[in-house]
Amino acid sequence: MARLDHVGINGRSVCSLDSGQVRIDLENIHRFDVLDRAIRLVSLTFARQLAFAFGHADGLAGRDRVSPVLAAAKTAGTPFSAILVEAGDGAEQRPLAALGRRLQPALERILAKHGVLRPRRTELARLHVLLPAPGSAWLGLSVPDNASPWPMGIPRLRMPSQAPSRSTLKLAEALMTLLTPAELESTMRPGQRAVDLGAAPGGWSWHLANRGLRVTAIDNGPMSPQALATGMIEHLRADGFTWRPDGGIDWLVCDMVEQPARISRLMADWVASGRARRAIFNLKLPMKKRLEELERCRRLIEDRFRQNSLGFDLRMRQLYHDREEVTAYLAPH
Ligand SMILES: C[S@@+](CC[C@H](N)C(=O)[O-])C[C@H]1O[C@@H](n2cnc3c(N)ncnc32)[C@H](O)[C@@H]1O
């Protein structure tokens, strides 16, 4: 809501506890292009998906669930390039998510038959069908650069059999979520140099090594044999707050469990000083005043970049694989 205030849009949020969804009824603005410019998924920390609703379908409890969605989709007055059937991400919503997966192929068939789905027209908006409760659906639309390509914003990642820890998935998700495919391709390349602070047992280092980066892993704890077996990782037993490399590096990653403000200062110093070209790091959330703490971290980073008269790009997201933390991407711009 603070972000909406910031761009002069009035709205009322309708949010039920543990539903995994926030609906915001907008009062003074209804044009899609204006909304799409004002509300950007990349600037939201706790939302993994974003769509602008235009319709509602009831009567989905009967045998024919497809016709009410088709009728509501037609009211948009535009065809779509894809359909994402979605539900909240919680234990209670699991049956709805399963229903959504069953509904998806039937919807694709019928909407294509009626010319409402045109998969080859990739420039068109995507249709979101959100199942908030049994029997009904919200219909919304999004454009590719302002929404996640995966239903509910959750990339389905398989745990690689050789990876030393599940946290490998967290870095994989961070890179896919916080950067666009084009950004990732142009900024992370084999042969680059990376530093991993708080690296043990080595899930993040292993992921970088598998992308062909040479990694210096800083941790007083032991690295797993799988990580060291890549031959791309040098393990140094040192303190991640004081250790510094000889020259500049391409990527800094940091998963040390520490106060978010302390991590933010450290990351800002590495990137603003040019020691690292970009960073991915975790901020462990405090029990209370989580938003305030994240705003404080943003200000600390801003202060450090201001010292070098630099602007910065900071993106924070609570990922699917995150628990009591958020993951951030930081680069100068
Ligand atoms: C959550 S684990 C990291 C997991 C790792 N990202 C992975 O993928 O396997 C946090 C690690 O940070 C290390 N750590 C905490 N404080 C540190 C410090 N000051 N310097 C170096 N490592 C530190 C701990 O020893 C621990 O191994």
mmCIF file of C-alpha atoms in Angstrom, residues 5-313:
data_model
loop_
_atom_site.group_PDB
_atom_site.id
_atom_site.type_symbol
_atom_site.label_atom_id
_atom_site.label_comp_id
_atom_site.label_asym_id
_atom_site.label_seq_id
_atom_site.Cartn_x
_atom_site.Cartn_y
_atom_site.Cartn_z
ATOM 1 C CA ASP A 5 0.566 5.887 -2.034
ATOM 2 C CA HIS A 6 3.949 6.762 -3.430
ATOM 3 C CA VAL A 7 2.603 6.776 -7.015
ATOM 4 C CA GLY A 8 -0.688 8.504 -6.099
ATOM 5 C CA ILE A 9 -2.993 5.509 -6.516
ATOM 6 C CA ASN A 10 -5.743 4.977 -3.949
ATOM 7 C CA GLY A 11 -6.670 1.452 -3.053
ATOM 8 C CA ARG A 12 -8.024 -0.802 -0.356
ATOM 9 C CA SER A 13 -6.337 -4.109 0.302
ATOM 10 C CA VAL A 14 -8.441 -7.211 0.812
ATOM 11 C CA CYS A 15 -6.252 -9.823 2.372
ATOM 12 C CA SER A 16 -7.163 -12.863 4.421
ATOM 13 C CA LEU A 17 -4.626 -14.345 6.756
ATOM 14 C CA ASP A 18 -2.594 -17.293 5.429
ATOM 15 C CA SER A 19 -4.314 -17.144 2.029
ATOM 16 C CA GLY A 20 -1.076 -16.300 0.244
ATOM 17 C CA GLN A 21 -2.863 -13.576 -1.733
ATOM 18 C CA VAL A 22 -3.406 -9.855 -1.442
ATOM 19 C CA ARG A 23 -6.106 -8.266 -3.557
ATOM 20 C CA ILE A 24 -6.059 -4.505 -3.856
ATOM 21 C CA ASP A 25 -9.236 -2.800 -5.042
ATOM 22 C CA LEU A 26 -8.150 0.346 -6.837
ATOM 23 C CA GLU A 27 -10.277 3.426 -6.591
ATOM 24 C CA ASN A 28 -8.933 6.119 -8.858
ATOM 25 C CA ILE A 29 -7.201 4.268 -11.643
ATOM 26 C CA HIS A 30 -8.256 1.548 -14.056
ATOM 27 C CA ARG A 31 -6.073 1.884 -17.139
ATOM 28 C CA PHE A 32 -3.813 -1.099 -17.589
ATOM 29 C CA ASP A 33 -0.864 0.772 -19.122
ATOM 30 C CA VAL A 34 -0.803 3.321 -16.279
ATOM 31 C CA LEU A 35 -0.982 0.600 -13.636
ATOM 32 C CA ASP A 36 1.647 -1.463 -15.378
ATOM 33 C CA ARG A 37 4.075 1.452 -15.275
ATOM 34 C CA ALA A 38 3.255 2.393 -11.669
ATOM 35 C CA ILE A 39 3.311 -1.031 -10.015
ATOM 36 C CA ARG A 40 6.366 -3.120 -10.851
ATOM 37 C CA LEU A 41 6.885 -6.635 -9.552
ATOM 38 C CA VAL A 42 10.640 -6.040 -9.398
ATOM 39 C CA SER A 43 10.079 -3.414 -6.679
ATOM 40 C CA LEU A 44 7.997 -5.732 -4.467
ATOM 41 C CA THR A 45 9.728 -7.873 -1.854
ATOM 42 C CA PHE A 46 7.004 -10.152 -0.559
ATOM 43 C CA ALA A 47 5.034 -10.784 -3.780
ATOM 44 C CA ARG A 48 6.145 -13.479 -6.208
ATOM 45 C CA GLN A 49 3.463 -12.825 -8.798
ATOM 46 C CA LEU A 50 1.500 -9.798 -10.010
ATOM 47 C CA ALA A 51 -1.557 -9.499 -12.267
ATOM 48 C CA PHE A 52 -4.116 -6.755 -12.915
ATOM 49 C CA ALA A 53 -7.630 -8.111 -12.504
ATOM 50 C CA PHE A 54 -10.333 -7.337 -15.049
ATOM 51 C CA GLY A 55 -13.003 -9.945 -14.386
ATOM 52 C CA HIS A 56 -14.469 -12.592 -12.142
ATOM 53 C CA ALA A 57 -16.011 -15.987 -12.869
ATOM 54 C CA ASP A 58 -18.463 -17.846 -10.637
ATOM 55 C CA GLY A 59 -20.068 -21.255 -10.959
ATOM 56 C CA LEU A 60 -16.832 -23.216 -11.161
ATOM 57 C CA ALA A 61 -18.118 -25.844 -8.744
ATOM 58 C CA GLY A 62 -20.237 -27.621 -11.376
ATOM 59 C CA ARG A 63 -19.184 -30.051 -14.108
ATOM 60 C CA ASP A 64 -18.393 -27.325 -16.659
ATOM 61 C CA ARG A 65 -15.700 -25.137 -15.132
ATOM 62 C CA VAL A 66 -14.346 -23.947 -18.434
ATOM 63 C CA SER A 67 -17.304 -22.023 -19.920
ATOM 64 C CA PRO A 68 -17.544 -19.423 -17.079
ATOM 65 C CA VAL A 69 -13.801 -18.696 -17.420
ATOM 66 C CA LEU A 70 -14.096 -18.430 -21.217
ATOM 67 C CA ALA A 71 -17.010 -15.984 -20.891
ATOM 68 C CA ALA A 72 -15.090 -13.827 -18.400
ATOM 69 C CA ALA A 73 -11.883 -13.964 -20.489
ATOM 70 C CA LYS A 74 -13.757 -12.659 -23.535
ATOM 71 C CA THR A 75 -14.708 -9.495 -21.635
ATOM 72 C CA ALA A 76 -11.039 -8.387 -21.753
ATOM 73 C CA GLY A 77 -11.554 -7.681 -25.450
ATOM 74 C CA THR A 78 -8.081 -8.958 -26.317
ATOM 75 C CA PRO A 79 -6.579 -12.377 -26.980
ATOM 76 C CA PHE A 80 -3.770 -13.699 -24.768
ATOM 77 C CA SER A 81 -0.422 -15.379 -25.446
ATOM 78 C CA ALA A 82 -0.609 -17.813 -22.491
ATOM 79 C CA ILE A 83 -2.721 -18.872 -19.531
ATOM 80 C CA LEU A 84 -1.423 -19.210 -15.978
ATOM 81 C CA VAL A 85 -3.859 -20.929 -13.619
ATOM 82 C CA GLU A 86 -2.846 -20.013 -10.071
ATOM 83 C CA ALA A 87 -3.819 -20.375 -6.404
ATOM 84 C CA GLY A 88 -2.348 -19.153 -3.127
ATOM 85 C CA ASP A 89 0.739 -20.906 -1.828
ATOM 86 C CA GLY A 90 -0.377 -22.501 1.433
ATOM 87 C CA ALA A 91 -1.583 -25.771 2.911
ATOM 88 C CA GLU A 92 -5.255 -24.794 2.591
ATOM 89 C CA GLN A 93 -4.858 -23.722 -1.034
ATOM 90 C CA ARG A 94 -3.154 -26.959 -2.114
ATOM 91 C CA PRO A 95 -6.396 -28.566 -3.413
ATOM 92 C CA LEU A 96 -7.042 -25.391 -5.447
ATOM 93 C CA ALA A 97 -3.539 -25.533 -6.929
ATOM 94 C CA ALA A 98 -4.173 -29.193 -7.871
ATOM 95 C CA LEU A 99 -7.512 -28.200 -9.434
ATOM 96 C CA GLY A 100 -5.696 -25.458 -11.347
ATOM 97 C CA ARG A 101 -3.214 -27.956 -12.795
ATOM 98 C CA ARG A 102 -6.124 -30.130 -14.007
ATOM 99 C CA LEU A 103 -7.983 -27.123 -15.410
ATOM 100 C CA GLN A 104 -5.037 -25.715 -17.352
ATOM 101 C CA PRO A 105 -5.074 -28.030 -20.444
ATOM 102 C CA ALA A 106 -8.874 -27.856 -20.773
ATOM 103 C CA LEU A 107 -8.776 -24.053 -20.623
ATOM 104 C CA GLU A 108 -5.960 -23.867 -23.147
ATOM 105 C CA ARG A 109 -7.934 -26.064 -25.566
ATOM 106 C CA ILE A 110 -11.191 -24.144 -25.363
ATOM 107 C CA LEU A 111 -9.675 -20.650 -25.300
ATOM 108 C CA ALA A 112 -7.541 -21.502 -28.353
ATOM 109 C CA LYS A 113 -10.634 -22.830 -30.144
ATOM 110 C CA HIS A 114 -12.422 -19.512 -29.521
ATOM 111 C CA GLY A 115 -9.408 -17.429 -30.597
ATOM 112 C CA VAL A 116 -8.893 -16.080 -27.061
ATOM 113 C CA LEU A 117 -5.534 -17.884 -26.707
ATOM 114 C CA ARG A 118 -2.934 -17.242 -29.434
ATOM 115 C CA PRO A 119 0.344 -18.796 -28.214
ATOM 116 C CA ARG A 120 2.389 -17.592 -31.197
ATOM 117 C CA ARG A 121 1.562 -13.934 -30.490
ATOM 118 C CA THR A 122 4.161 -13.599 -27.723
ATOM 119 C CA GLU A 123 3.729 -9.800 -27.665
ATOM 120 C CA LEU A 124 0.230 -10.240 -26.204
ATOM 121 C CA ALA A 125 -0.573 -10.104 -22.484
ATOM 122 C CA ARG A 126 -0.901 -13.320 -20.475
ATOM 123 C CA LEU A 127 -4.142 -14.388 -18.840
ATOM 124 C CA HIS A 128 -4.022 -15.194 -15.125
ATOM 125 C CA VAL A 129 -6.811 -17.318 -13.685
ATOM 126 C CA LEU A 130 -6.505 -17.097 -9.898
ATOM 127 C CA LEU A 131 -8.539 -19.570 -7.836
ATOM 128 C CA PRO A 132 -9.023 -17.800 -4.484
ATOM 129 C CA ALA A 133 -11.653 -20.254 -3.189
ATOM 130 C CA PRO A 134 -13.555 -23.274 -4.509
ATOM 131 C CA GLY A 135 -16.114 -22.311 -7.160
ATOM 132 C CA SER A 136 -14.777 -18.956 -8.303
ATOM 133 C CA ALA A 137 -11.899 -17.326 -10.129
ATOM 134 C CA TRP A 138 -10.378 -13.898 -10.600
ATOM 135 C CA LEU A 139 -9.165 -13.135 -14.094
ATOM 136 C CA GLY A 140 -6.237 -10.815 -14.590
ATOM 137 C CA LEU A 141 -3.611 -9.946 -17.133
ATOM 138 C CA SER A 142 0.098 -9.254 -17.102
ATOM 139 C CA VAL A 143 2.861 -8.479 -19.556
ATOM 140 C CA PRO A 144 6.047 -10.560 -19.542
ATOM 141 C CA ASP A 145 8.382 -7.862 -18.184
ATOM 142 C CA ASN A 146 6.144 -7.232 -15.161
ATOM 143 C CA ALA A 147 5.195 -10.710 -13.961
ATOM 144 C CA SER A 148 6.755 -14.048 -13.256
ATOM 145 C CA PRO A 149 6.625 -16.542 -16.152
ATOM 146 C CA TRP A 150 5.863 -19.361 -13.680
ATOM 147 C CA PRO A 151 2.413 -19.959 -12.148
ATOM 148 C CA MET A 152 2.369 -18.401 -8.642
ATOM 149 C CA GLY A 153 5.862 -17.104 -9.322
ATOM 150 C CA ILE A 154 7.374 -20.453 -8.362
ATOM 151 C CA PRO A 155 10.026 -21.913 -10.653
ATOM 152 C CA ARG A 156 9.943 -25.711 -10.487
ATOM 153 C CA LEU A 157 13.560 -26.605 -9.780
ATOM 154 C CA ARG A 158 14.863 -30.120 -9.377
ATOM 155 C CA MET A 159 17.484 -30.746 -6.729
ATOM 156 C CA PRO A 160 20.652 -31.768 -8.630
ATOM 157 C CA SER A 161 21.830 -35.154 -7.318
ATOM 158 C CA GLN A 162 25.444 -33.965 -6.852
ATOM 159 C CA ALA A 163 24.605 -30.728 -4.993
ATOM 160 C CA PRO A 164 25.940 -30.579 -1.415
ATOM 161 C CA SER A 165 22.903 -28.862 0.139
ATOM 162 C CA ARG A 166 19.347 -27.788 -0.663
ATOM 163 C CA SER A 167 20.428 -24.152 -0.480
ATOM 164 C CA THR A 168 21.780 -24.666 -4.024
ATOM 165 C CA LEU A 169 18.146 -24.231 -5.092
ATOM 166 C CA LYS A 170 17.959 -20.873 -3.337
ATOM 167 C CA LEU A 171 20.791 -19.378 -5.374
ATOM 168 C CA ALA A 172 19.419 -20.969 -8.561
ATOM 169 C CA GLU A 173 16.011 -19.393 -7.860
ATOM 170 C CA ALA A 174 17.579 -16.029 -6.941
ATOM 171 C CA LEU A 175 19.453 -15.801 -10.241
ATOM 172 C CA MET A 176 16.345 -16.768 -12.248
ATOM 173 C CA THR A 177 14.041 -14.439 -10.315
ATOM 174 C CA LEU A 178 16.081 -11.351 -9.530
ATOM 175 C CA LEU A 179 17.644 -11.072 -12.989
ATOM 176 C CA THR A 180 16.001 -11.356 -16.401
ATOM 177 C CA PRO A 181 17.316 -14.158 -18.651
ATOM 178 C CA ALA A 182 19.124 -11.542 -20.783
ATOM 179 C CA GLU A 183 20.735 -9.901 -17.718
ATOM 180 C CA LEU A 184 21.877 -13.270 -16.399
ATOM 181 C CA GLU A 185 23.342 -14.295 -19.740
ATOM 182 C CA SER A 186 25.284 -11.068 -20.109
ATOM 183 C CA THR A 187 26.550 -10.825 -16.509
ATOM 184 C CA MET A 188 27.359 -14.408 -15.451
ATOM 185 C CA ARG A 189 29.782 -16.266 -17.680
ATOM 186 C CA PRO A 190 32.208 -19.205 -17.409
ATOM 187 C CA GLY A 191 35.696 -18.147 -16.375
ATOM 188 C CA GLN A 192 34.514 -15.314 -14.125
ATOM 189 C CA ARG A 193 35.701 -14.977 -10.550
ATOM 190 C CA ALA A 194 33.299 -15.234 -7.584
ATOM 191 C CA VAL A 195 33.576 -15.026 -3.793
ATOM 192 C CA ASP A 196 31.157 -16.871 -1.499
ATOM 193 C CA LEU A 197 31.059 -15.513 2.083
ATOM 194 C CA GLY A 198 29.694 -18.044 4.591
ATOM 195 C CA ALA A 199 30.048 -20.779 1.998
ATOM 196 C CA ALA A 200 29.900 -24.071 3.931
ATOM 197 C CA PRO A 201 28.793 -26.726 3.228
ATOM 198 C CA GLY A 202 28.915 -25.344 -0.301
ATOM 199 C CA GLY A 203 25.531 -25.341 -2.075
ATOM 200 C CA TRP A 204 25.991 -21.811 -3.483
ATOM 201 C CA SER A 205 29.660 -22.333 -4.381
ATOM 202 C CA TRP A 206 28.718 -25.603 -6.113
ATOM 203 C CA HIS A 207 26.057 -23.803 -8.173
ATOM 204 C CA LEU A 208 28.516 -21.113 -9.291
ATOM 205 C CA ALA A 209 31.194 -23.727 -10.046
ATOM 206 C CA ASN A 210 28.673 -25.589 -12.198
ATOM 207 C CA ARG A 211 28.126 -22.415 -14.178
ATOM 208 C CA GLY A 212 31.872 -22.368 -14.843
ATOM 209 C CA LEU A 213 32.891 -19.668 -12.316
ATOM 210 C CA ARG A 214 36.041 -19.966 -10.196
ATOM 211 C CA VAL A 215 34.960 -19.556 -6.577
ATOM 212 C CA THR A 216 36.800 -18.504 -3.427
ATOM 213 C CA ALA A 217 34.739 -19.976 -0.578
ATOM 214 C CA ILE A 218 35.165 -18.231 2.784
ATOM 215 C CA ASP A 219 34.040 -20.133 5.882
ATOM 216 C CA ASN A 220 35.602 -21.476 9.051
ATOM 217 C CA GLY A 221 33.414 -24.546 8.688
ATOM 218 C CA PRO A 222 34.164 -27.494 6.390
ATOM 219 C CA MET A 223 33.147 -27.567 2.717
ATOM 220 C CA SER A 224 31.502 -30.754 1.455
ATOM 221 C CA PRO A 225 33.502 -33.179 -0.730
ATOM 222 C CA GLN A 226 30.964 -32.704 -3.586
ATOM 223 C CA ALA A 227 31.705 -28.973 -3.695
ATOM 224 C CA LEU A 228 35.480 -29.441 -3.600
ATOM 225 C CA ALA A 229 35.260 -32.199 -6.228
ATOM 226 C CA THR A 230 34.234 -29.613 -8.830
ATOM 227 C CA GLY A 231 37.877 -28.472 -8.871
ATOM 228 C CA MET A 232 36.631 -24.876 -9.246
ATOM 229 C CA ILE A 233 36.441 -23.953 -5.561
ATOM 230 C CA GLU A 234 39.233 -22.723 -3.304
ATOM 231 C CA HIS A 235 38.270 -22.941 0.382
ATOM 232 C CA LEU A 236 39.783 -20.404 2.811
ATOM 233 C CA ARG A 237 39.121 -20.567 6.527
ATOM 234 C CA ALA A 238 38.700 -16.879 7.285
ATOM 235 C CA ASP A 239 36.229 -14.319 8.646
ATOM 236 C CA GLY A 240 33.808 -13.190 5.936
ATOM 237 C CA PHE A 241 33.589 -9.673 7.416
ATOM 238 C CA THR A 242 37.294 -8.895 7.230
ATOM 239 C CA TRP A 243 38.693 -11.040 4.383
ATOM 240 C CA ARG A 244 39.236 -9.221 1.067
ATOM 241 C CA PRO A 245 40.546 -10.504 -2.303
ATOM 242 C CA ASP A 246 43.657 -9.139 -4.041
ATOM 243 C CA GLY A 247 41.842 -7.795 -7.087
ATOM 244 C CA GLY A 248 38.291 -7.153 -8.257
ATOM 245 C CA ILE A 249 35.809 -9.989 -8.691
ATOM 246 C CA ASP A 250 32.726 -10.461 -10.882
ATOM 247 C CA TRP A 251 30.263 -11.880 -8.374
ATOM 248 C CA LEU A 252 29.971 -11.778 -4.594
ATOM 249 C CA VAL A 253 27.476 -14.060 -2.864
ATOM 250 C CA CYS A 254 26.848 -14.092 0.881
ATOM 251 C CA ASP A 255 24.717 -16.378 3.050
ATOM 252 C CA MET A 256 26.216 -15.621 6.490
ATOM 253 C CA VAL A 257 23.658 -15.690 9.288
ATOM 254 C CA GLU A 258 24.089 -12.213 10.744
ATOM 255 C CA GLN A 259 22.153 -9.014 11.441
ATOM 256 C CA PRO A 260 20.689 -7.669 8.179
ATOM 257 C CA ALA A 261 22.171 -4.201 8.726
ATOM 258 C CA ARG A 262 25.675 -5.635 9.137
ATOM 259 C CA ILE A 263 25.358 -7.728 5.967
ATOM 260 C CA SER A 264 23.922 -4.741 4.052
ATOM 261 C CA ARG A 265 26.861 -2.507 5.024
ATOM 262 C CA LEU A 266 29.331 -5.211 3.980
ATOM 263 C CA MET A 267 27.627 -5.828 0.609
ATOM 264 C CA ALA A 268 27.337 -2.109 -0.120
ATOM 265 C CA ASP A 269 31.030 -1.636 0.630
ATOM 266 C CA TRP A 270 32.159 -4.467 -1.705
ATOM 267 C CA VAL A 271 29.974 -3.264 -4.597
ATOM 268 C CA ALA A 272 30.234 0.536 -4.174
ATOM 269 C CA SER A 273 34.046 0.297 -3.902
ATOM 270 C CA GLY A 274 34.164 -1.753 -7.122
ATOM 271 C CA ARG A 275 35.684 -4.769 -5.367
ATOM 272 C CA ALA A 276 32.704 -6.822 -6.623
ATOM 273 C CA ARG A 277 30.752 -5.955 -9.763
ATOM 274 C CA ARG A 278 27.499 -7.357 -8.366
ATOM 275 C CA ALA A 279 26.233 -9.258 -5.341
ATOM 276 C CA ILE A 280 23.537 -11.700 -4.293
ATOM 277 C CA PHE A 281 22.963 -11.984 -0.543
ATOM 278 C CA ASN A 282 20.528 -13.152 2.066
ATOM 279 C CA LEU A 283 19.059 -10.939 4.772
ATOM 280 C CA LYS A 284 17.713 -12.906 7.729
ATOM 281 C CA LEU A 285 14.519 -11.186 8.826
ATOM 282 C CA PRO A 286 14.059 -10.136 12.445
ATOM 283 C CA MET A 287 11.010 -11.369 14.380
ATOM 284 C CA LYS A 288 9.369 -7.948 14.375
ATOM 285 C CA LYS A 289 9.314 -4.799 12.212
ATOM 286 C CA ARG A 290 10.537 -6.668 9.152
ATOM 287 C CA LEU A 291 9.616 -3.984 6.620
ATOM 288 C CA GLU A 292 11.233 -1.265 8.734
ATOM 289 C CA GLU A 293 14.417 -3.337 8.950
ATOM 290 C CA LEU A 294 14.522 -3.810 5.171
ATOM 291 C CA GLU A 295 13.998 -0.072 4.642
ATOM 292 C CA ARG A 296 16.866 0.556 7.065
ATOM 293 C CA CYS A 297 19.077 -1.799 5.030
ATOM 294 C CA ARG A 298 18.127 0.057 1.842
ATOM 295 C CA ARG A 299 19.121 3.374 3.458
ATOM 296 C CA LEU A 300 22.473 1.981 4.645
ATOM 297 C CA ILE A 301 23.229 0.813 1.099
ATOM 298 C CA GLU A 302 22.137 4.173 -0.292
ATOM 299 C CA ASP A 303 24.440 6.024 2.136
ATOM 300 C CA ARG A 304 27.448 3.926 1.118
ATOM 301 C CA PHE A 305 26.824 4.393 -2.612
ATOM 302 C CA ARG A 306 26.321 8.139 -2.101
ATOM 303 C CA GLN A 307 29.870 8.355 -0.676
ATOM 304 C CA ASN A 308 31.117 7.269 -4.134
ATOM 305 C CA SER A 309 28.495 9.369 -5.995
ATOM 306 C CA LEU A 310 27.012 6.196 -7.467
ATOM 307 C CA GLY A 311 23.482 5.016 -8.116
ATOM 308 C CA PHE A 312 22.519 1.408 -7.430
ATOM 309 C CA ASP A 313 20.053 -1.267 -8.411
#
